[in-house]
Amino acid sequence: MTHSTHRLVLADDHTIVREGLRLLLSAVPGVEVVGEAADGRSAVQVAVKLQPDLVVTDLSMPGISGMASIREIKRRCPHTRVLVFTVHRVYEYVSASLSAGADGYVLKDAGRDELISAVNSLLNGKGYLSPDVA
């Protein structure tokens, strides 16, 4: 099933972050934000319901952990790519995220261009790691 438009779900417990991501990523040609979640459990539920091409998720959210939600999303939506968008720059978080099934990892202090590059990279079947954690 191919989409002319790539469908994204945003998962972050901060409303302003989700709103900012929605504005930023909706402006990218061929990208549509189709769902949002404010915690790990609803991130899994929204992903399973909508089967998006990409989930952009924080690691620190209420409910189930970001790592657990990544594992569950990848198990129940094998074609969905997952981009971690977080403040955590320590190796253990990067390693655990990738082990859980994340396809990319971007730090929240990244610029707009880096985030868009990461999203495009994942949507094109590649991975992405922020230079600061690579």
Short mmCIF file of C-alpha atoms in Angstrom, two decimals:
data_model
loop_
_atom_site.label_atom_id
_atom_site.label_comp_id
_atom_site.label_asym_id
_atom_site.label_seq_id
_atom_site.Cartn_x
_atom_site.Cartn_y
_atom_site.Cartn_z
CA MET A 1 0.00 0.00 0.00
CA THR A 2 1.71 3.19 -1.10
CA HIS A 3 0.72 6.66 -0.04
CA SER A 4 1.40 9.76 -2.06
CA THR A 5 1.29 11.38 1.36
CA HIS A 6 3.24 10.04 4.32
CA ARG A 7 1.11 9.75 7.46
CA LEU A 8 2.65 10.73 10.81
CA VAL A 9 1.62 10.34 14.45
CA LEU A 10 3.14 12.61 17.12
CA ALA A 11 3.58 11.39 20.70
CA ASP A 12 4.75 13.82 23.39
CA ASP A 13 3.26 14.67 26.77
CA HIS A 14 3.74 18.42 26.21
CA THR A 15 0.92 19.97 24.15
CA ILE A 16 3.12 22.85 22.95
CA VAL A 17 5.71 20.39 21.62
CA ARG A 18 3.05 18.44 19.71
CA GLU A 19 1.59 21.68 18.33
CA GLY A 20 5.03 22.87 17.24
CA LEU A 21 5.84 19.54 15.62
CA ARG A 22 2.47 19.50 13.87
CA LEU A 23 3.06 23.00 12.41
CA LEU A 24 6.64 22.21 11.41
CA LEU A 25 6.04 18.79 9.89
CA SER A 26 2.71 19.60 8.22
CA ALA A 27 4.63 22.19 6.18
CA VAL A 28 6.84 19.44 4.71
CA PRO A 29 5.61 18.43 1.23
CA GLY A 30 4.11 14.93 1.23
CA VAL A 31 3.67 14.79 5.01
CA GLU A 32 0.36 14.73 6.88
CA VAL A 33 0.03 14.57 10.67
CA VAL A 34 -2.90 12.19 11.20
CA GLY A 35 -2.81 11.64 14.95
CA GLU A 36 -1.40 12.67 18.31
CA ALA A 37 -0.87 11.08 21.70
CA ALA A 38 0.07 12.51 25.10
CA ASP A 39 1.33 9.30 26.73
CA GLY A 40 2.92 5.98 25.84
CA ARG A 41 -0.23 3.87 26.03
CA SER A 42 -2.25 6.16 23.77
CA ALA A 43 0.75 6.36 21.38
CA VAL A 44 0.42 2.60 20.89
CA GLN A 45 -3.38 2.79 20.54
CA VAL A 46 -3.25 5.62 17.98
CA ALA A 47 -0.50 3.87 15.99
CA VAL A 48 -2.41 0.57 15.91
CA LYS A 49 -5.63 2.34 14.86
CA LEU A 50 -4.09 4.59 12.18
CA GLN A 51 -1.12 2.45 10.98
CA PRO A 52 0.96 5.56 10.16
CA ASP A 53 4.17 5.55 8.14
CA LEU A 54 6.04 7.22 11.02
CA VAL A 55 5.60 7.82 14.74
CA VAL A 56 7.65 10.68 16.23
CA THR A 57 7.82 9.97 19.96
CA ASP A 58 9.37 11.28 23.15
CA LEU A 59 10.87 8.78 25.60
CA SER A 60 9.72 10.44 28.84
CA MET A 61 5.94 10.26 28.96
CA PRO A 62 3.35 9.23 31.55
CA GLY A 63 1.95 5.71 31.53
CA ILE A 64 4.07 3.07 29.86
CA SER A 65 7.64 4.09 29.07
CA GLY A 66 8.76 5.32 25.67
CA MET A 67 10.87 2.16 25.31
CA ALA A 68 7.84 -0.07 26.00
CA SER A 69 5.66 1.89 23.60
CA ILE A 70 8.34 1.66 20.85
CA ARG A 71 8.53 -2.13 21.29
CA GLU A 72 4.74 -2.45 21.21
CA ILE A 73 4.32 -0.16 18.17
CA LYS A 74 6.97 -2.11 16.24
CA ARG A 75 5.36 -5.43 17.25
CA ARG A 76 1.82 -4.40 16.27
CA CYS A 77 2.68 -2.10 13.33
CA PRO A 78 5.72 -3.70 11.69
CA HIS A 79 5.70 -1.28 8.74
CA THR A 80 5.59 1.84 10.91
CA ARG A 81 8.92 3.60 11.39
CA VAL A 82 9.70 5.18 14.78
CA LEU A 83 11.69 8.37 15.35
CA VAL A 84 12.67 9.16 18.94
CA PHE A 85 12.59 12.91 19.65
CA THR A 86 14.02 13.50 23.11
CA VAL A 87 16.25 15.50 25.46
CA HIS A 88 18.17 12.34 26.49
CA ARG A 89 21.64 12.39 24.96
CA VAL A 90 23.29 9.59 26.95
CA TYR A 91 24.39 6.43 25.17
CA GLU A 92 22.19 4.14 27.28
CA TYR A 93 19.01 5.84 26.02
CA VAL A 94 20.15 5.77 22.40
CA SER A 95 21.18 2.12 22.64
CA ALA A 96 17.98 1.07 24.45
CA SER A 97 15.81 2.97 21.94
CA LEU A 98 17.46 1.30 18.96
CA SER A 99 17.25 -2.10 20.69
CA ALA A 100 13.53 -1.49 21.28
CA GLY A 101 13.11 -0.97 17.53
CA ALA A 102 13.47 2.77 16.96
CA ASP A 103 14.63 3.65 13.45
CA GLY A 104 16.05 7.07 14.33
CA TYR A 105 17.01 9.30 17.25
CA VAL A 106 16.93 13.11 17.27
CA LEU A 107 17.67 15.43 20.17
CA LYS A 108 15.12 18.11 21.04
CA ASP A 109 17.78 20.81 20.75
CA ALA A 110 18.15 19.93 17.05
CA GLY A 111 17.24 22.59 14.55
CA ARG A 112 14.25 22.46 12.27
CA ASP A 113 16.34 21.32 9.29
CA GLU A 114 17.81 18.39 11.21
CA LEU A 115 14.39 17.19 12.32
CA ILE A 116 13.04 17.41 8.77
CA SER A 117 16.13 15.54 7.48
CA ALA A 118 15.56 12.81 10.07
CA VAL A 119 11.86 12.48 9.15
CA ASN A 120 12.67 12.34 5.43
CA SER A 121 15.45 9.81 6.02
CA LEU A 122 13.11 7.47 7.92
CA LEU A 123 10.31 7.90 5.39
CA ASN A 124 12.81 6.88 2.70
CA GLY A 125 13.66 3.66 4.54
CA LYS A 126 16.91 4.81 6.10
CA GLY A 127 17.88 5.42 9.71
CA TYR A 128 18.95 8.64 11.40
CA LEU A 129 21.02 9.54 14.47
CA SER A 130 21.64 13.08 15.68
CA PRO A 131 25.34 13.92 15.19
CA ASP A 132 25.60 14.62 18.92
CA VAL A 133 24.72 11.03 19.77
CA ALA A 134 26.11 9.21 16.74
#
